[in-house]
Amino acid sequence: MKSPIQQIQLETTSQIEQYLRQSEGMWHSQRRYYTLPDGKTQEWTSRLTVRFLEQGSPELIKLAQLHHLGDRNILVCGSYVEWESTQSASNRPNSEGSTIFGVLGDILYRDRGFATKDPINAKYYLPNPDTLCLRTEYNSSVFEEEIKHIGTKYRTRQSIISRAGEQQMIGQYLEKRIQ
């Protein structure tokens, strides 16, 4: 018989696995960043490719090693995400890259952060099966995100970046599945 804590962990793992599988595919992302307090905006479009990672995949083993986790097969699942982004004003490619996410308990391990190439981790929870909430802290900044699936073809994202207790930027995204 499983203890209540083991049962909650099992349910959480099942929920995050389902959420990450639902995210797999190619996405067209339109996003707008608002710099606070002046309200300056930047608009970007991106093409995202998301691939689900099974426990024991080479990417998750590498991620566990980056985070110095004792057991290299400990991450239960994850995602590999590639992107190519263009700032709308210039219409030239400005950013491309990839990142790896791996799950262990209520922690989402990453090989890099939004504003750093160093490995980071985030606390996560799912208030419902279609919504993932993240809180990441590093370099005196806090990144809070909500990513919500709207049916099978759309998802919305909102990011709030704070430093020293003050909100610095808000990002809002609409993502449409293209494959």
PDB file of N, CA and C in Angstrom, residues 74-156:
ATOM      1  N   ILE A  74      17.515   9.400 -12.731  1.00  0.00           N
ATOM      2  CA  ILE A  74      16.519   9.787 -11.736  1.00  0.00           C
ATOM      3  C   ILE A  74      15.404  10.670 -12.304  1.00  0.00           C
ATOM      4  N   LEU A  75      15.677  11.446 -13.364  1.00  0.00           N
ATOM      5  CA  LEU A  75      14.646  12.314 -13.930  1.00  0.00           C
ATOM      6  C   LEU A  75      13.585  11.451 -14.618  1.00  0.00           C
ATOM      7  N   VAL A  76      12.320  11.633 -14.226  1.00  0.00           N
ATOM      8  CA  VAL A  76      11.267  10.707 -14.636  1.00  0.00           C
ATOM      9  C   VAL A  76      10.733  10.949 -16.042  1.00  0.00           C
ATOM     10  N   CYS A  77      10.842  12.171 -16.526  1.00  0.00           N
ATOM     11  CA  CYS A  77      10.431  12.515 -17.887  1.00  0.00           C
ATOM     12  C   CYS A  77      10.898  13.942 -18.142  1.00  0.00           C
ATOM     13  N   GLY A  78      10.642  14.424 -19.341  1.00  0.00           N
ATOM     14  CA  GLY A  78      11.050  15.786 -19.654  1.00  0.00           C
ATOM     15  C   GLY A  78      10.681  16.178 -21.063  1.00  0.00           C
ATOM     16  N   SER A  79      11.265  17.282 -21.507  1.00  0.00           N
ATOM     17  CA  SER A  79      11.043  17.792 -22.857  1.00  0.00           C
ATOM     18  C   SER A  79      12.332  18.387 -23.399  1.00  0.00           C
ATOM     19  N   TYR A  80      12.476  18.271 -24.706  1.00  0.00           N
ATOM     20  CA  TYR A  80      13.543  18.945 -25.436  1.00  0.00           C
ATOM     21  C   TYR A  80      12.857  19.988 -26.302  1.00  0.00           C
ATOM     22  N   VAL A  81      13.286  21.252 -26.205  1.00  0.00           N
ATOM     23  CA  VAL A  81      12.638  22.344 -26.931  1.00  0.00           C
ATOM     24  C   VAL A  81      13.683  23.083 -27.764  1.00  0.00           C
ATOM     25  N   GLU A  82      13.390  23.226 -29.061  1.00  0.00           N
ATOM     26  CA  GLU A  82      14.215  24.041 -29.956  1.00  0.00           C
ATOM     27  C   GLU A  82      13.390  25.248 -30.370  1.00  0.00           C
ATOM     28  N   TRP A  83      14.069  26.387 -30.614  1.00  0.00           N
ATOM     29  CA  TRP A  83      13.350  27.568 -31.067  1.00  0.00           C
ATOM     30  C   TRP A  83      14.181  28.363 -32.061  1.00  0.00           C
ATOM     31  N   GLU A  84      13.450  29.096 -32.885  1.00  0.00           N
ATOM     32  CA  GLU A  84      14.029  30.121 -33.747  1.00  0.00           C
ATOM     33  C   GLU A  84      13.098  31.313 -33.645  1.00  0.00           C
ATOM     34  N   SER A  85      13.633  32.437 -33.178  1.00  0.00           N
ATOM     35  CA  SER A  85      12.812  33.615 -32.907  1.00  0.00           C
ATOM     36  C   SER A  85      13.236  34.801 -33.760  1.00  0.00           C
ATOM     37  N   THR A  86      12.249  35.620 -34.091  1.00  0.00           N
ATOM     38  CA  THR A  86      12.461  36.820 -34.885  1.00  0.00           C
ATOM     39  C   THR A  86      11.764  37.978 -34.187  1.00  0.00           C
ATOM     40  N   GLN A  87      12.492  39.093 -34.043  1.00  0.00           N
ATOM     41  CA  GLN A  87      11.861  40.289 -33.499  1.00  0.00           C
ATOM     42  C   GLN A  87      11.021  40.899 -34.615  1.00  0.00           C
ATOM     43  N   SER A  88       9.757  41.161 -34.346  1.00  0.00           N
ATOM     44  CA  SER A  88       8.821  41.586 -35.381  1.00  0.00           C
ATOM     45  C   SER A  88       9.240  42.884 -36.060  1.00  0.00           C
ATOM     46  N   ALA A  89       9.818  43.822 -35.322  1.00  0.00           N
ATOM     47  CA  ALA A  89      10.195  45.116 -35.899  1.00  0.00           C
ATOM     48  C   ALA A  89      11.270  44.967 -36.975  1.00  0.00           C
ATOM     49  N   SER A  90      12.230  44.078 -36.774  1.00  0.00           N
ATOM     50  CA  SER A  90      13.334  43.933 -37.725  1.00  0.00           C
ATOM     51  C   SER A  90      13.093  42.823 -38.739  1.00  0.00           C
ATOM     52  N   ASN A  91      12.249  41.864 -38.394  1.00  0.00           N
ATOM     53  CA  ASN A  91      11.933  40.709 -39.241  1.00  0.00           C
ATOM     54  C   ASN A  91      13.170  39.881 -39.585  1.00  0.00           C
ATOM     55  N   ARG A  92      14.210  39.979 -38.755  1.00  0.00           N
ATOM     56  CA  ARG A  92      15.415  39.164 -38.938  1.00  0.00           C
ATOM     57  C   ARG A  92      15.505  38.182 -37.779  1.00  0.00           C
ATOM     58  N   PRO A  93      16.002  36.969 -38.055  1.00  0.00           N
ATOM     59  CA  PRO A  93      16.196  36.017 -36.957  1.00  0.00           C
ATOM     60  C   PRO A  93      17.138  36.603 -35.908  1.00  0.00           C
ATOM     61  N   ASN A  94      16.730  36.585 -34.654  1.00  0.00           N
ATOM     62  CA  ASN A  94      17.522  37.154 -33.577  1.00  0.00           C
ATOM     63  C   ASN A  94      17.977  36.135 -32.552  1.00  0.00           C
ATOM     64  N   SER A  95      17.280  35.023 -32.460  1.00  0.00           N
ATOM     65  CA  SER A  95      17.602  34.067 -31.405  1.00  0.00           C
ATOM     66  C   SER A  95      17.231  32.667 -31.866  1.00  0.00           C
ATOM     67  N   GLU A  96      18.135  31.746 -31.628  1.00  0.00           N
ATOM     68  CA  GLU A  96      17.803  30.344 -31.853  1.00  0.00           C
ATOM     69  C   GLU A  96      18.560  29.542 -30.822  1.00  0.00           C
ATOM     70  N   GLY A  97      18.016  28.392 -30.500  1.00  0.00           N
ATOM     71  CA  GLY A  97      18.680  27.561 -29.516  1.00  0.00           C
ATOM     72  C   GLY A  97      17.800  26.404 -29.107  1.00  0.00           C
ATOM     73  N   SER A  98      18.203  25.795 -28.000  1.00  0.00           N
ATOM     74  CA  SER A  98      17.453  24.664 -27.471  1.00  0.00           C
ATOM     75  C   SER A  98      17.637  24.610 -25.962  1.00  0.00           C
ATOM     76  N   THR A  99      16.746  23.901 -25.323  1.00  0.00           N
ATOM     77  CA  THR A  99      16.847  23.683 -23.888  1.00  0.00           C
ATOM     78  C   THR A  99      16.223  22.334 -23.548  1.00  0.00           C
ATOM     79  N   ILE A 100      16.652  21.801 -22.417  1.00  0.00           N
ATOM     80  CA  ILE A 100      16.152  20.510 -21.940  1.00  0.00           C
ATOM     81  C   ILE A 100      15.492  20.731 -20.580  1.00  0.00           C
ATOM     82  N   PHE A 101      14.317  20.138 -20.391  1.00  0.00           N
ATOM     83  CA  PHE A 101      13.597  20.148 -19.127  1.00  0.00           C
ATOM     84  C   PHE A 101      13.531  18.718 -18.603  1.00  0.00           C
ATOM     85  N   GLY A 102      13.744  18.527 -17.311  1.00  0.00           N
ATOM     86  CA  GLY A 102      13.609  17.212 -16.700  1.00  0.00           C
ATOM     87  C   GLY A 102      12.876  17.317 -15.379  1.00  0.00           C
ATOM     88  N   VAL A 103      12.050  16.322 -15.067  1.00  0.00           N
ATOM     89  CA  VAL A 103      11.172  16.365 -13.902  1.00  0.00           C
ATOM     90  C   VAL A 103      11.639  15.396 -12.824  1.00  0.00           C
ATOM     91  N   LEU A 104      11.654  15.897 -11.600  1.00  0.00           N
ATOM     92  CA  LEU A 104      11.877  15.063 -10.414  1.00  0.00           C
ATOM     93  C   LEU A 104      11.068  15.671  -9.276  1.00  0.00           C
ATOM     94  N   GLY A 105      10.053  14.942  -8.818  1.00  0.00           N
ATOM     95  CA  GLY A 105       9.180  15.470  -7.769  1.00  0.00           C
ATOM     96  C   GLY A 105       8.482  16.726  -8.263  1.00  0.00           C
ATOM     97  N   ASP A 106       8.574  17.820  -7.480  1.00  0.00           N
ATOM     98  CA  ASP A 106       7.952  19.081  -7.887  1.00  0.00           C
ATOM     99  C   ASP A 106       8.990  20.075  -8.412  1.00  0.00           C
ATOM    100  N   ILE A 107      10.124  19.537  -8.878  1.00  0.00           N
ATOM    101  CA  ILE A 107      11.192  20.364  -9.434  1.00  0.00           C
ATOM    102  C   ILE A 107      11.329  20.075 -10.921  1.00  0.00           C
ATOM    103  N   LEU A 108      11.430  21.143 -11.698  1.00  0.00           N
ATOM    104  CA  LEU A 108      11.699  21.048 -13.127  1.00  0.00           C
ATOM    105  C   LEU A 108      13.138  21.524 -13.333  1.00  0.00           C
ATOM    106  N   TYR A 109      14.016  20.598 -13.689  1.00  0.00           N
ATOM    107  CA  TYR A 109      15.428  20.905 -13.928  1.00  0.00           C
ATOM    108  C   TYR A 109      15.587  21.357 -15.372  1.00  0.00           C
ATOM    109  N   ARG A 110      16.465  22.353 -15.587  1.00  0.00           N
ATOM    110  CA  ARG A 110      16.738  22.848 -16.940  1.00  0.00           C
ATOM    111  C   ARG A 110      18.239  22.950 -17.144  1.00  0.00           C
ATOM    112  N   ASP A 111      18.656  22.839 -18.388  1.00  0.00           N
ATOM    113  CA  ASP A 111      20.076  22.986 -18.687  1.00  0.00           C
ATOM    114  C   ASP A 111      20.488  24.447 -18.787  1.00  0.00           C
ATOM    115  N   ARG A 112      19.523  25.359 -18.870  1.00  0.00           N
ATOM    116  CA  ARG A 112      19.790  26.794 -18.951  1.00  0.00           C
ATOM    117  C   ARG A 112      18.543  27.559 -18.558  1.00  0.00           C
ATOM    118  N   GLY A 113      18.725  28.818 -18.208  1.00  0.00           N
ATOM    119  CA  GLY A 113      17.595  29.658 -17.856  1.00  0.00           C
ATOM    120  C   GLY A 113      17.293  30.674 -18.941  1.00  0.00           C
ATOM    121  N   PHE A 114      16.299  31.493 -18.698  1.00  0.00           N
ATOM    122  CA  PHE A 114      15.895  32.547 -19.636  1.00  0.00           C
ATOM    123  C   PHE A 114      17.012  33.569 -19.797  1.00  0.00           C
ATOM    124  N   ALA A 115      17.673  33.907 -18.697  1.00  0.00           N
ATOM    125  CA  ALA A 115      18.700  34.954 -18.723  1.00  0.00           C
ATOM    126  C   ALA A 115      20.084  34.432 -18.333  1.00  0.00           C
ATOM    127  N   THR A 116      20.284  33.124 -18.407  1.00  0.00           N
ATOM    128  CA  THR A 116      21.583  32.539 -18.098  1.00  0.00           C
ATOM    129  C   THR A 116      21.746  31.240 -18.881  1.00  0.00           C
ATOM    130  N   LYS A 117      22.980  30.905 -19.173  1.00  0.00           N
ATOM    131  CA  LYS A 117      23.246  29.617 -19.822  1.00  0.00           C
ATOM    132  C   LYS A 117      23.612  28.559 -18.787  1.00  0.00           C
ATOM    133  N   ASP A 118      23.563  28.921 -17.506  1.00  0.00           N
ATOM    134  CA  ASP A 118      23.861  27.984 -16.428  1.00  0.00           C
ATOM    135  C   ASP A 118      22.649  27.091 -16.154  1.00  0.00           C
ATOM    136  N   PRO A 119      22.884  25.859 -15.680  1.00  0.00           N
ATOM    137  CA  PRO A 119      21.768  24.990 -15.296  1.00  0.00           C
ATOM    138  C   PRO A 119      20.967  25.616 -14.148  1.00  0.00           C
ATOM    139  N   ILE A 120      19.660  25.491 -14.213  1.00  0.00           N
ATOM    140  CA  ILE A 120      18.778  26.049 -13.182  1.00  0.00           C
ATOM    141  C   ILE A 120      17.672  25.044 -12.887  1.00  0.00           C
ATOM    142  N   ASN A 121      16.886  25.330 -11.847  1.00  0.00           N
ATOM    143  CA  ASN A 121      15.694  24.531 -11.601  1.00  0.00           C
ATOM    144  C   ASN A 121      14.558  25.439 -11.171  1.00  0.00           C
ATOM    145  N   ALA A 122      13.363  24.935 -11.342  1.00  0.00           N
ATOM    146  CA  ALA A 122      12.154  25.686 -11.022  1.00  0.00           C
ATOM    147  C   ALA A 122      11.219  24.798 -10.222  1.00  0.00           C
ATOM    148  N   LYS A 123      10.486  25.387  -9.316  1.00  0.00           N
ATOM    149  CA  LYS A 123       9.379  24.702  -8.642  1.00  0.00           C
ATOM    150  C   LYS A 123       8.187  24.789  -9.594  1.00  0.00           C
ATOM    151  N   TYR A 124       7.433  23.708  -9.676  1.00  0.00           N
ATOM    152  CA  TYR A 124       6.262  23.733 -10.545  1.00  0.00           C
ATOM    153  C   TYR A 124       5.071  23.106  -9.831  1.00  0.00           C
ATOM    154  N   TYR A 125       3.899  23.448 -10.337  1.00  0.00           N
ATOM    155  CA  TYR A 125       2.672  22.757  -9.940  1.00  0.00           C
ATOM    156  C   TYR A 125       1.670  22.880 -11.084  1.00  0.00           C
ATOM    157  N   LEU A 126       0.707  21.997 -11.081  1.00  0.00           N
ATOM    158  CA  LEU A 126      -0.356  22.006 -12.088  1.00  0.00           C
ATOM    159  C   LEU A 126      -1.685  22.222 -11.362  1.00  0.00           C
ATOM    160  N   PRO A 127      -2.256  23.429 -11.442  1.00  0.00           N
ATOM    161  CA  PRO A 127      -3.543  23.653 -10.775  1.00  0.00           C
ATOM    162  C   PRO A 127      -4.671  22.860 -11.419  1.00  0.00           C
ATOM    163  N   ASN A 128      -4.466  22.459 -12.688  1.00  0.00           N
ATOM    164  CA  ASN A 128      -5.389  21.583 -13.399  1.00  0.00           C
ATOM    165  C   ASN A 128      -4.567  20.894 -14.499  1.00  0.00           C
ATOM    166  N   PRO A 129      -5.101  19.864 -15.156  1.00  0.00           N
ATOM    167  CA  PRO A 129      -4.305  19.097 -16.122  1.00  0.00           C
ATOM    168  C   PRO A 129      -3.800  19.894 -17.328  1.00  0.00           C
ATOM    169  N   ASP A 130      -4.397  21.058 -17.610  1.00  0.00           N
ATOM    170  CA  ASP A 130      -4.009  21.846 -18.782  1.00  0.00           C
ATOM    171  C   ASP A 130      -3.116  23.037 -18.466  1.00  0.00           C
ATOM    172  N   THR A 131      -2.774  23.243 -17.213  1.00  0.00           N
ATOM    173  CA  THR A 131      -2.034  24.450 -16.823  1.00  0.00           C
ATOM    174  C   THR A 131      -0.813  24.100 -15.988  1.00  0.00           C
ATOM    175  N   LEU A 132       0.346  24.600 -16.442  1.00  0.00           N
ATOM    176  CA  LEU A 132       1.608  24.413 -15.733  1.00  0.00           C
ATOM    177  C   LEU A 132       2.062  25.769 -15.210  1.00  0.00           C
ATOM    178  N   CYS A 133       2.351  25.837 -13.910  1.00  0.00           N
ATOM    179  CA  CYS A 133       2.856  27.057 -13.284  1.00  0.00           C
ATOM    180  C   CYS A 133       4.272  26.800 -12.790  1.00  0.00           C
ATOM    181  N   LEU A 134       5.173  27.746 -13.071  1.00  0.00           N
ATOM    182  CA  LEU A 134       6.581  27.622 -12.709  1.00  0.00           C
ATOM    183  C   LEU A 134       7.030  28.844 -11.929  1.00  0.00           C
ATOM    184  N   ARG A 135       7.970  28.619 -11.009  1.00  0.00           N
ATOM    185  CA  ARG A 135       8.638  29.721 -10.307  1.00  0.00           C
ATOM    186  C   ARG A 135      10.127  29.392 -10.281  1.00  0.00           C
ATOM    187  N   THR A 136      10.901  30.279 -10.899  1.00  0.00           N
ATOM    188  CA  THR A 136      12.340  30.094 -11.017  1.00  0.00           C
ATOM    189  C   THR A 136      13.028  31.297 -10.401  1.00  0.00           C
ATOM    190  N   GLU A 137      14.081  31.044  -9.639  1.00  0.00           N
ATOM    191  CA  GLU A 137      14.841  32.131  -9.020  1.00  0.00           C
ATOM    192  C   GLU A 137      16.321  31.934  -9.278  1.00  0.00           C
ATOM    193  N   TYR A 138      16.979  32.986  -9.796  1.00  0.00           N
ATOM    194  CA  TYR A 138      18.438  33.010  -9.930  1.00  0.00           C
ATOM    195  C   TYR A 138      18.874  34.440 -10.242  1.00  0.00           C
ATOM    196  N   ASN A 139      20.144  34.720  -9.934  1.00  0.00           N
ATOM    197  CA  ASN A 139      20.730  36.049 -10.192  1.00  0.00           C
ATOM    198  C   ASN A 139      19.848  37.184  -9.667  1.00  0.00           C
ATOM    199  N   SER A 140      19.307  37.040  -8.465  1.00  0.00           N
ATOM    200  CA  SER A 140      18.456  38.047  -7.823  1.00  0.00           C
ATOM    201  C   SER A 140      17.157  38.326  -8.584  1.00  0.00           C
ATOM    202  N   SER A 141      16.782  37.444  -9.501  1.00  0.00           N
ATOM    203  CA  SER A 141      15.543  37.617 -10.258  1.00  0.00           C
ATOM    204  C   SER A 141      14.592  36.456  -9.976  1.00  0.00           C
ATOM    205  N   VAL A 142      13.303  36.729 -10.137  1.00  0.00           N
ATOM    206  CA  VAL A 142      12.251  35.719  -9.998  1.00  0.00           C
ATOM    207  C   VAL A 142      11.475  35.704 -11.306  1.00  0.00           C
ATOM    208  N   PHE A 143      11.275  34.503 -11.846  1.00  0.00           N
ATOM    209  CA  PHE A 143      10.532  34.301 -13.083  1.00  0.00           C
ATOM    210  C   PHE A 143       9.316  33.451 -12.738  1.00  0.00           C
ATOM    211  N   GLU A 144       8.123  34.010 -12.941  1.00  0.00           N
ATOM    212  CA  GLU A 144       6.886  33.266 -12.697  1.00  0.00           C
ATOM    213  C   GLU A 144       6.180  33.094 -14.040  1.00  0.00           C
ATOM    214  N   GLU A 145       5.801  31.849 -14.329  1.00  0.00           N
ATOM    215  CA  GLU A 145       5.180  31.559 -15.621  1.00  0.00           C
ATOM    216  C   GLU A 145       3.948  30.698 -15.445  1.00  0.00           C
ATOM    217  N   GLU A 146       3.003  30.924 -16.330  1.00  0.00           N
ATOM    218  CA  GLU A 146       1.832  30.062 -16.445  1.00  0.00           C
ATOM    219  C   GLU A 146       1.680  29.713 -17.918  1.00  0.00           C
ATOM    220  N   ILE A 147       1.635  28.417 -18.215  1.00  0.00           N
ATOM    221  CA  ILE A 147       1.464  27.937 -19.586  1.00  0.00           C
ATOM    222  C   ILE A 147       0.205  27.083 -19.595  1.00  0.00           C
ATOM    223  N   LYS A 148      -0.759  27.490 -20.406  1.00  0.00           N
ATOM    224  CA  LYS A 148      -2.074  26.838 -20.371  1.00  0.00           C
ATOM    225  C   LYS A 148      -2.472  26.343 -21.758  1.00  0.00           C
ATOM    226  N   HIS A 149      -2.793  25.052 -21.852  1.00  0.00           N
ATOM    227  CA  HIS A 149      -3.314  24.487 -23.097  1.00  0.00           C
ATOM    228  C   HIS A 149      -4.778  24.888 -23.246  1.00  0.00           C
ATOM    229  N   ILE A 150      -5.108  25.353 -24.434  1.00  0.00           N
ATOM    230  CA  ILE A 150      -6.493  25.692 -24.775  1.00  0.00           C
ATOM    231  C   ILE A 150      -6.899  24.684 -25.850  1.00  0.00           C
ATOM    232  N   GLY A 151      -7.561  23.611 -25.457  1.00  0.00           N
ATOM    233  CA  GLY A 151      -7.848  22.529 -26.382  1.00  0.00           C
ATOM    234  C   GLY A 151      -6.542  21.861 -26.799  1.00  0.00           C
ATOM    235  N   THR A 152      -6.478  21.370 -28.031  1.00  0.00           N
ATOM    236  CA  THR A 152      -5.268  20.690 -28.509  1.00  0.00           C
ATOM    237  C   THR A 152      -4.448  21.535 -29.476  1.00  0.00           C
ATOM    238  N   LYS A 153      -4.978  22.681 -29.920  1.00  0.00           N
ATOM    239  CA  LYS A 153      -4.297  23.467 -30.937  1.00  0.00           C
ATOM    240  C   LYS A 153      -3.686  24.773 -30.449  1.00  0.00           C
ATOM    241  N   TYR A 154      -4.006  25.189 -29.244  1.00  0.00           N
ATOM    242  CA  TYR A 154      -3.520  26.485 -28.760  1.00  0.00           C
ATOM    243  C   TYR A 154      -3.010  26.361 -27.333  1.00  0.00           C
ATOM    244  N   ARG A 155      -2.132  27.291 -26.982  1.00  0.00           N
ATOM    245  CA  ARG A 155      -1.785  27.477 -25.583  1.00  0.00           C
ATOM    246  C   ARG A 155      -1.412  28.936 -25.371  1.00  0.00           C
ATOM    247  N   THR A 156      -1.627  29.384 -24.167  1.00  0.00           N
ATOM    248  CA  THR A 156      -1.251  30.738 -23.786  1.00  0.00           C
ATOM    249  C   THR A 156      -0.156  30.642 -22.732  1.00  0.00           C
TER     250      THR A 156
END
